[in-house]
Tab-separated table of N, CA and C and ligand atoms in Angstrom:
chain	number	residue	atom	x	y	z
A	1	MET	N	12.225	0.462	4.302
A	1	MET	CA	12.053	0.323	6.105
A	1	MET	C	11.171	-1.323	6.482
A	2	GLN	N	11.474	-1.244	7.548
A	2	GLN	CA	10.412	-2.736	8.008
A	2	GLN	C	9.920	-1.997	9.295
A	3	PHE	N	8.310	-2.514	9.097
A	3	PHE	CA	7.671	-2.249	10.174
A	3	PHE	C	6.831	-3.147	10.958
A	4	ASP	N	7.070	-3.775	12.354
A	4	ASP	CA	6.535	-4.914	12.560
A	4	ASP	C	5.664	-4.582	13.352
A	5	GLU	N	4.982	-5.495	13.780
A	5	GLU	CA	3.780	-6.070	15.201
A	5	GLU	C	2.788	-4.305	14.738
A	6	LEU	N	2.146	-4.310	13.592
A	6	LEU	CA	1.128	-2.957	13.131
A	6	LEU	C	0.132	-4.202	12.404
A	7	ALA	N	0.336	-5.489	11.948
A	7	ALA	CA	-0.603	-6.056	11.623
A	7	ALA	C	-1.702	-6.428	12.427
A	8	ASP	N	-3.354	-6.556	12.294
A	8	ASP	CA	-3.838	-7.123	13.333
A	8	ASP	C	-4.110	-9.107	12.853
A	9	PRO	N	-3.532	-9.803	13.596
A	9	PRO	CA	-3.567	-10.955	12.956
A	9	PRO	C	-5.563	-11.789	12.242
A	10	GLU	N	-6.347	-11.040	12.862
A	10	GLU	CA	-7.764	-10.670	12.639
A	10	GLU	C	-7.849	-10.631	11.378
A	11	ALA	N	-7.238	-9.476	10.667
A	11	ALA	CA	-7.420	-8.986	9.622
A	11	ALA	C	-6.447	-9.209	8.045
A	12	LEU	N	-5.415	-10.126	8.303
A	12	LEU	CA	-4.808	-9.771	7.659
A	12	LEU	C	-5.673	-10.616	6.542
A	13	PRO	N	-5.067	-10.013	5.026
A	13	PRO	CA	-5.276	-10.515	3.720
A	13	PRO	C	-5.238	-11.938	3.772
A	14	VAL	N	-5.958	-12.297	2.285
A	14	VAL	CA	-5.890	-14.062	2.152
A	14	VAL	C	-5.711	-14.270	0.985
A	15	PRO	N	-4.353	-14.396	0.922
A	15	PRO	CA	-4.187	-13.956	-0.932
A	15	PRO	C	-5.067	-15.271	-1.798
A	16	ASN	N	-5.057	-14.731	-3.101
A	16	ASN	CA	-5.679	-15.677	-3.897
A	16	ASN	C	-4.836	-16.239	-5.151
A	17	ALA	N	-5.414	-16.545	-6.122
A	17	ALA	CA	-4.122	-16.542	-6.737
A	17	ALA	C	-4.178	-15.913	-7.825
A	18	VAL	N	-4.723	-14.593	-7.876
A	18	VAL	CA	-4.517	-13.590	-8.435
A	18	VAL	C	-3.931	-12.548	-7.662
A	19	SER	N	-4.003	-12.546	-6.352
A	19	SER	CA	-3.296	-11.601	-5.788
A	19	SER	C	-2.005	-12.034	-4.911
A	20	ALA	N	-1.886	-13.892	-5.145
A	20	ALA	CA	-0.754	-13.797	-4.113
A	20	ALA	C	1.219	-13.242	-4.970
A	21	PRO	N	0.961	-12.952	-5.959
A	21	PRO	CA	2.035	-12.606	-6.149
A	21	PRO	C	2.508	-11.103	-5.556
A	22	PHE	N	1.132	-10.122	-5.457
A	22	PHE	CA	1.660	-9.289	-4.784
A	22	PHE	C	2.077	-9.189	-3.116
A	23	PHE	N	1.162	-10.087	-2.213
A	23	PHE	CA	1.493	-9.833	-1.348
A	23	PHE	C	2.835	-10.824	-0.560
A	24	ALA	N	2.939	-12.054	-1.644
A	24	ALA	CA	4.449	-12.820	-2.055
A	24	ALA	C	5.910	-11.644	-2.229
A	25	ALA	N	5.405	-10.677	-2.948
A	25	ALA	CA	6.227	-9.584	-3.300
A	25	ALA	C	7.161	-9.008	-2.379
A	26	ALA	N	5.764	-8.313	-1.369
A	26	ALA	CA	5.684	-7.700	-0.287
A	26	ALA	C	6.760	-7.813	0.737
A	27	ALA	N	6.454	-9.249	0.792
A	27	ALA	CA	6.553	-10.119	2.114
A	27	ALA	C	8.201	-10.014	1.890
A	28	GLY	N	8.740	-9.857	0.514
A	28	GLY	CA	10.368	-10.285	-0.148
A	28	GLY	C	10.970	-8.718	0.117
A	29	GLY	N	10.012	-7.718	0.462
A	29	GLY	CA	10.276	-6.050	0.276
A	29	GLY	C	10.004	-5.400	-0.777
A	30	GLU	N	9.422	-5.663	-1.633
A	30	GLU	CA	9.063	-5.603	-3.180
A	30	GLU	C	7.541	-5.048	-3.010
A	31	LEU	N	7.472	-3.931	-3.454
A	31	LEU	CA	5.998	-3.594	-4.140
A	31	LEU	C	5.909	-3.769	-5.813
A	32	VAL	N	5.166	-4.511	-6.048
A	32	VAL	CA	4.613	-4.356	-7.603
A	32	VAL	C	3.159	-4.458	-7.738
A	33	PHE	N	3.151	-4.151	-9.292
A	33	PHE	CA	1.913	-3.783	-9.621
A	33	PHE	C	1.795	-4.696	-10.999
A	34	GLN	N	0.364	-4.409	-11.392
A	34	GLN	CA	0.060	-5.236	-12.579
A	34	GLN	C	0.464	-4.219	-13.945
A	35	ARG	N	0.518	-4.502	-15.188
A	35	ARG	CA	-0.073	-3.806	-16.350
A	35	ARG	C	-0.407	-4.870	-17.586
A	36	CYS	N	-1.417	-4.045	-18.337
A	36	CYS	CA	-1.987	-4.948	-19.402
A	36	CYS	C	-0.825	-5.110	-20.460
A	37	ALA	N	-1.059	-5.692	-21.574
A	37	ALA	CA	-0.373	-5.349	-22.879
A	37	ALA	C	-0.461	-3.982	-23.315
A	38	ARG	N	-1.380	-3.519	-22.848
A	38	ARG	CA	-2.054	-1.909	-23.799
A	38	ARG	C	-0.934	-0.879	-22.687
A	39	GLY	N	-0.685	-1.170	-22.092
A	39	GLY	CA	0.112	-0.570	-21.375
A	39	GLY	C	-0.894	0.575	-19.659
A	40	HIS	N	-1.448	-0.714	-19.329
A	40	HIS	CA	-2.777	0.214	-18.395
A	40	HIS	C	-1.636	-0.445	-17.486
A	41	ALA	N	-1.277	0.545	-16.355
A	41	ALA	CA	-0.825	0.028	-14.872
A	41	ALA	C	-1.695	0.122	-13.917
A	42	PHE	N	-2.048	-1.033	-13.476
A	42	PHE	CA	-3.161	-0.552	-12.189
A	42	PHE	C	-2.850	-1.529	-10.680
A	43	LEU	N	-3.278	-1.340	-9.593
A	43	LEU	CA	-3.722	-2.283	-8.457
A	43	LEU	C	-5.049	-1.830	-7.980
A	44	TYR	N	-5.605	-2.816	-7.198
A	44	TYR	CA	-5.292	-4.020	-6.744
A	44	TYR	C	-5.262	-5.158	-7.937
A	45	ALA	N	-4.810	-6.316	-7.331
A	45	ALA	CA	-4.181	-7.476	-8.248
A	45	ALA	C	-6.085	-7.782	-9.117
A	46	ARG	N	-5.615	-7.923	-10.195
A	46	ARG	CA	-7.088	-8.097	-11.271
A	46	ARG	C	-7.058	-9.360	-12.242
A	47	SER	N	-7.868	-10.137	-12.544
A	47	SER	CA	-7.755	-10.629	-13.451
A	47	SER	C	-7.931	-10.630	-14.758
A	48	LEU	N	-7.858	-9.006	-15.044
A	48	LEU	CA	-7.956	-8.475	-16.373
A	48	LEU	C	-8.216	-7.066	-15.484
A	49	CYS	N	-7.705	-6.374	-17.365
A	49	CYS	CA	-7.367	-4.881	-17.029
A	49	CYS	C	-8.144	-3.759	-16.745
A	50	PRO	N	-8.983	-3.142	-15.581
A	50	PRO	CA	-10.058	-2.244	-15.593
A	50	PRO	C	-9.867	-1.165	-16.279
A	51	VAL	N	-9.333	-0.812	-17.253
A	51	VAL	CA	-9.446	-0.089	-18.482
A	51	VAL	C	-9.957	-0.834	-19.925
A	52	CYS	N	-8.974	-1.818	-20.331
A	52	CYS	CA	-9.404	-2.506	-21.654
A	52	CYS	C	-9.524	-3.657	-21.514
A	53	HIS	N	-9.794	-4.321	-20.359
A	53	HIS	CA	-10.378	-5.855	-19.448
A	53	HIS	C	-9.474	-6.727	-20.407
A	54	SER	N	-8.400	-5.952	-21.088
A	54	SER	CA	-7.499	-7.437	-21.311
A	54	SER	C	-6.957	-8.440	-20.144
A	55	THR	N	-6.896	-9.353	-21.000
A	55	THR	CA	-6.006	-10.869	-19.887
A	55	THR	C	-4.947	-10.856	-20.129
A	56	ASP	N	-3.878	-10.456	-20.641
A	56	ASP	CA	-2.742	-10.246	-21.073
A	56	ASP	C	-1.872	-9.491	-19.688
A	57	LEU	N	-1.736	-9.934	-18.928
A	57	LEU	CA	-1.308	-9.171	-18.060
A	57	LEU	C	0.600	-9.629	-17.633
A	58	THR	N	1.180	-8.522	-17.245
A	58	THR	CA	2.178	-9.137	-16.455
A	58	THR	C	2.611	-8.508	-15.372
A	59	TRP	N	3.219	-8.697	-14.156
A	59	TRP	CA	3.639	-8.412	-12.812
A	59	TRP	C	5.055	-7.415	-13.057
A	60	GLU	N	5.252	-5.559	-13.066
A	60	GLU	CA	5.774	-5.416	-12.584
A	60	GLU	C	6.463	-4.824	-11.719
A	61	SER	N	7.911	-4.183	-11.446
A	61	SER	CA	8.069	-3.740	-9.767
A	61	SER	C	8.575	-2.419	-10.173
A	62	SER	N	7.640	-2.128	-8.790
A	62	SER	CA	7.143	-0.519	-8.562
A	62	SER	C	8.817	0.281	-7.898
A	63	ALA	N	9.364	1.171	-7.838
A	63	ALA	CA	10.666	2.118	-6.985
A	63	ALA	C	9.837	2.236	-5.607
A	64	GLY	N	8.539	2.312	-5.725
A	64	GLY	CA	8.025	2.416	-4.383
A	64	GLY	C	7.569	3.741	-4.100
A	65	ARG	N	7.790	5.097	-4.980
A	65	ARG	CA	7.793	6.003	-4.749
A	65	ARG	C	6.600	6.662	-5.317
A	66	GLY	N	5.556	7.871	-4.130
A	66	GLY	CA	4.309	8.081	-4.560
A	66	GLY	C	4.033	9.262	-3.708
A	67	GLU	N	2.873	9.499	-4.080
A	67	GLU	CA	2.203	10.626	-3.215
A	67	GLU	C	0.942	10.625	-2.999
A	68	VAL	N	0.580	11.398	-1.554
A	68	VAL	CA	-0.651	10.964	-0.945
A	68	VAL	C	-1.439	11.891	-1.752
A	69	VAL	N	-2.802	10.828	-2.176
A	69	VAL	CA	-3.478	11.809	-2.580
A	69	VAL	C	-4.441	12.224	-1.887
A	70	THR	N	-4.859	11.778	-1.158
A	70	THR	CA	-6.354	11.999	0.412
A	70	THR	C	-5.629	11.255	1.449
A	71	PHE	N	-5.815	11.269	2.803
A	71	PHE	CA	-5.862	10.937	4.056
A	71	PHE	C	-6.789	10.557	4.758
A	72	SER	N	-7.141	10.247	5.782
A	72	SER	CA	-8.067	10.383	6.925
A	72	SER	C	-7.297	9.834	8.276
A	73	VAL	N	-7.189	10.520	9.374
A	73	VAL	CA	-6.380	9.939	10.760
A	73	VAL	C	-7.653	9.254	11.330
A	74	VAL	N	-7.322	8.118	11.616
A	74	VAL	CA	-8.525	7.440	12.034
A	74	VAL	C	-7.999	7.167	14.338
A	75	HIS	N	-8.406	8.035	14.512
A	75	HIS	CA	-8.971	8.416	16.705
A	75	HIS	C	-9.533	7.319	17.009
A	76	ARG	N	-10.155	6.730	16.311
A	76	ARG	CA	-10.922	5.266	16.841
A	76	ARG	C	-11.019	3.963	15.610
A	77	PRO	N	-9.623	3.033	16.510
A	77	PRO	CA	-9.888	1.627	15.721
A	77	PRO	C	-11.057	1.127	15.801
A	78	PRO	N	-10.798	0.117	14.030
A	78	PRO	CA	-12.152	-0.657	14.034
A	78	PRO	C	-12.186	-1.688	15.259
A	79	TRP	N	-11.502	-2.509	15.763
A	79	TRP	CA	-12.120	-2.484	17.439
A	79	TRP	C	-11.058	-2.411	18.464
A	80	ASN	N	-11.179	-2.560	19.520
A	80	ASN	CA	-10.456	-2.089	20.737
A	80	ASN	C	-8.686	-2.439	20.806
A	81	ASP	N	-9.241	-3.524	20.716
A	81	ASP	CA	-7.187	-4.614	21.215
A	81	ASP	C	-6.612	-4.392	18.878
A	82	LEU	N	-6.821	-3.789	18.609
A	82	LEU	CA	-5.633	-3.398	17.183
A	82	LEU	C	-4.925	-3.282	17.306
A	83	PRO	N	-4.106	-4.171	17.154
A	83	PRO	CA	-2.337	-3.544	17.639
A	83	PRO	C	-1.743	-2.990	17.066
A	84	ARG	N	-1.838	-1.596	17.137
A	84	ARG	CA	-1.201	-0.426	16.506
A	84	ARG	C	-1.424	0.854	18.243
A	85	PRO	N	-0.934	1.836	17.619
A	85	PRO	CA	-1.068	3.397	18.757
A	85	PRO	C	-1.892	4.046	17.688
A	86	VAL	N	-3.410	4.800	18.414
A	86	VAL	CA	-3.609	5.394	17.340
A	86	VAL	C	-3.777	6.857	17.894
A	87	PRO	N	-3.672	7.905	17.664
A	87	PRO	CA	-4.430	7.780	16.462
A	87	PRO	C	-3.039	7.983	14.940
A	88	TYR	N	-3.415	6.984	13.771
A	88	TYR	CA	-2.966	6.727	12.553
A	88	TYR	C	-3.519	6.951	11.110
A	89	VAL	N	-2.645	6.803	10.479
A	89	VAL	CA	-3.163	7.463	8.645
A	89	VAL	C	-3.478	6.332	7.761
A	90	VAL	N	-4.763	6.053	7.419
A	90	VAL	CA	-5.437	5.800	6.276
A	90	VAL	C	-5.163	6.858	5.237
A	91	ALA	N	-3.953	6.187	4.080
A	91	ALA	CA	-4.207	7.351	3.181
A	91	ALA	C	-3.864	6.697	1.729
A	92	LEU	N	-4.515	7.151	0.928
A	92	LEU	CA	-4.772	6.726	-0.998
A	92	LEU	C	-3.372	7.488	-1.286
A	93	VAL	N	-2.385	6.755	-1.952
A	93	VAL	CA	-1.158	6.950	-2.365
A	93	VAL	C	-1.256	5.996	-3.669
A	94	ARG	N	-0.933	7.314	-4.483
A	94	ARG	CA	-0.690	7.285	-5.705
A	94	ARG	C	0.911	6.715	-6.495
A	95	LEU	N	1.173	5.698	-6.401
A	95	LEU	CA	2.964	5.654	-7.129
A	95	LEU	C	3.453	6.020	-8.465
A	96	ASP	N	4.528	6.541	-8.516
A	96	ASP	CA	5.126	7.851	-8.977
A	96	ASP	C	4.651	6.610	-11.216
A	97	GLU	N	4.570	5.177	-11.033
A	97	GLU	CA	4.366	3.896	-12.088
A	97	GLU	C	2.576	4.778	-12.262
A	98	GLY	N	1.897	5.053	-11.536
A	98	GLY	CA	1.070	5.554	-11.820
A	98	GLY	C	-0.742	4.771	-10.824
A	99	PRO	N	-0.420	3.199	-10.026
A	99	PRO	CA	-1.925	3.001	-9.801
A	99	PRO	C	-1.572	3.161	-8.314
A	100	GLN	N	-3.255	3.463	-7.862
A	100	GLN	CA	-2.891	3.613	-6.709
A	100	GLN	C	-3.556	2.613	-5.483
A	101	LEU	N	-2.738	2.796	-4.146
A	101	LEU	CA	-3.579	1.870	-3.559
A	101	LEU	C	-3.861	2.809	-1.800
A	102	LEU	N	-4.639	1.807	-1.006
A	102	LEU	CA	-4.937	2.519	0.076
A	102	LEU	C	-3.753	1.801	1.177
A	103	SER	N	-3.054	2.606	2.207
A	103	SER	CA	-2.277	2.094	2.911
A	103	SER	C	-2.164	2.729	4.126
A	104	THR	N	-0.802	2.450	4.707
A	104	THR	CA	-0.945	3.329	5.908
A	104	THR	C	0.459	4.558	5.626
A	105	ILE	N	0.380	5.367	6.573
A	105	ILE	CA	1.717	6.516	6.680
A	105	ILE	C	2.124	6.395	8.449
A	106	GLU	N	3.353	5.940	7.924
A	106	GLU	CA	4.027	5.806	9.421
A	106	GLU	C	4.915	6.471	9.548
A	107	GLY	N	5.263	6.664	10.398
A	107	GLY	CA	6.791	7.474	10.920
A	107	GLY	C	6.659	8.894	11.286
A	108	THR	N	5.534	9.502	11.324
A	108	THR	CA	5.372	10.686	11.449
A	108	THR	C	3.947	10.785	12.101
A	109	GLU	N	3.871	12.016	12.501
A	109	GLU	CA	2.870	12.494	13.482
A	109	GLU	C	1.447	12.711	12.439
A	110	PRO	N	0.097	12.259	12.720
A	110	PRO	CA	-0.908	12.064	11.762
A	110	PRO	C	-0.694	13.782	11.430
A	111	GLY	N	-0.827	14.582	12.473
A	111	GLY	CA	-0.587	16.349	12.281
A	111	GLY	C	0.295	16.729	11.033
A	112	GLU	N	0.925	15.884	10.446
A	112	GLU	CA	2.106	15.978	9.377
A	112	GLU	C	1.991	15.693	8.327
A	113	VAL	N	1.156	14.878	8.219
A	113	VAL	CA	0.901	14.629	6.558
A	113	VAL	C	-0.530	15.484	5.922
A	114	ARG	N	0.500	15.688	4.702
A	114	ARG	CA	-0.430	16.822	4.161
A	114	ARG	C	-0.943	15.552	2.483
A	115	ILE	N	-1.684	16.275	1.352
A	115	ILE	CA	-1.940	16.003	0.359
A	115	ILE	C	-0.971	16.089	-0.377
A	116	GLY	N	-0.085	15.702	-1.871
A	116	GLY	CA	0.698	15.798	-2.473
A	116	GLY	C	2.208	15.364	-1.422
A	117	GLN	N	2.008	14.751	-0.265
A	117	GLN	CA	3.155	15.140	0.681
A	117	GLN	C	4.091	13.345	-0.115
A	118	ALA	N	5.482	13.959	-0.536
A	118	ALA	CA	5.743	12.423	-1.303
A	118	ALA	C	5.589	11.775	0.025
A	119	VAL	N	5.848	10.007	-0.578
A	119	VAL	CA	6.104	8.791	0.522
A	119	VAL	C	6.710	7.840	-0.033
A	120	GLN	N	7.612	6.940	0.621
A	120	GLN	CA	8.517	5.599	0.342
A	120	GLN	C	7.639	5.046	0.646
A	121	ALA	N	7.663	3.177	-0.160
A	121	ALA	CA	6.983	2.035	0.446
A	121	ALA	C	8.276	1.370	1.514
A	122	GLY	N	7.415	1.521	2.765
A	122	GLY	CA	8.337	0.451	3.283
A	122	GLY	C	7.519	-0.983	3.411
A	123	PHE	N	8.000	-2.175	4.280
A	123	PHE	CA	7.169	-3.165	4.407
A	123	PHE	C	6.965	-4.002	6.033
A	124	GLU	N	5.441	-4.447	5.887
A	124	GLU	CA	5.654	-5.203	7.088
A	124	GLU	C	5.043	-6.687	6.729
A	125	ARG	N	6.524	-7.308	7.111
A	125	ARG	CA	6.316	-9.226	6.855
A	125	ARG	C	5.636	-10.272	7.795
A	126	VAL	N	4.731	-10.163	7.324
A	126	VAL	CA	4.153	-10.875	7.518
A	126	VAL	C	4.550	-12.749	7.929
A	127	ASP	N	4.532	-13.253	6.930
A	127	ASP	CA	5.566	-14.742	6.756
A	127	ASP	C	6.186	-14.855	5.384
A	128	GLU	N	6.392	-15.829	4.755
A	128	GLU	CA	6.769	-15.889	3.324
A	128	GLU	C	6.045	-15.771	2.356
A	129	ALA	N	4.616	-15.772	2.597
A	129	ALA	CA	3.585	-15.404	1.641
A	129	ALA	C	2.348	-14.397	1.725
A	130	VAL	N	2.998	-13.800	2.698
A	130	VAL	CA	1.842	-12.374	3.503
A	130	VAL	C	3.545	-11.159	3.427
A	131	GLY	N	3.324	-10.228	2.579
A	131	GLY	CA	3.830	-9.165	3.190
A	131	GLY	C	3.432	-7.809	2.741
A	132	LEU	N	2.670	-6.797	3.724
A	132	LEU	CA	2.166	-5.515	4.146
A	132	LEU	C	2.511	-4.158	3.461
A	133	VAL	N	2.177	-3.606	2.644
A	133	VAL	CA	2.868	-2.079	2.389
A	133	VAL	C	2.168	-1.012	3.125
A	134	ARG	N	3.636	-0.558	3.623
A	134	ARG	CA	3.004	0.482	4.457
A	134	ARG	C	3.934	1.935	3.744
A	135	PHE	N	3.795	3.048	3.960
A	135	PHE	CA	4.290	4.208	3.767
A	135	PHE	C	5.115	4.937	4.414
A	136	HIS	N	6.261	6.069	4.343
A	136	HIS	CA	6.568	6.855	5.276
A	136	HIS	C	6.735	7.798	3.948
A	137	PRO	N	6.897	8.907	4.766
A	137	PRO	CA	7.137	10.339	4.060
A	137	PRO	C	8.868	10.379	3.576
A	138	VAL	N	8.498	11.277	3.023
A	138	VAL	CA	10.175	11.133	1.879
A	138	VAL	C	10.758	12.965	2.667
A	139	ASP	N	11.766	12.927	3.159
A	139	ASP	CA	12.127	13.857	3.414
A	139	ASP	C	12.959	14.903	2.212
A	140	THR	N	13.020	14.538	1.132
A	140	THR	CA	13.591	14.937	0.225
A	140	THR	C	12.588	15.847	-0.863
A	141	ALA	N	13.135	16.882	-0.623
A	141	ALA	CA	12.347	18.096	-1.985
A	141	ALA	C	12.124	17.270	-3.228
A	142	ARG	N	10.933	16.935	-3.913
A	142	ARG	CA	10.262	16.582	-4.907
A	142	ARG	C	10.013	17.668	-6.314
A	143	SER	N	10.587	17.720	-7.484
A	143	SER	CA	10.997	18.691	-8.414
A	143	SER	C	9.654	18.332	-9.273
B	1	LIG	ZN1	-5.281	-2.088	-20.389
């Protein structure tokens, strides 16, 4: 799923040596996360594992499925000309693979978002180096 023109040009991430693979993958429609040699999986991008401090890290591809851990409905954007409609939902999403990330929930009314709701990653491509991960609800029931 593709989301267009939600990104605010003034607030786009600036990839660095550590985070560039994450944003480049998202630009290509893929959600990736890091895993250390001892098996700890995490986001956001770091130069060492937040659990065991290993620097032996690899990137893995996520299936993009997860659930809403918690969320907030934003009625007043951080600045008046934010190029997206309000209200919108900012959520903490836990991927099936374990890592968690903050994102937005798209394609649904804010009042319909629930903790525990199943979501699937979608992507907003800014350019070849930067893509943004956003989520939308999954209709199918989860076991
Ligand atoms: Zn670790």
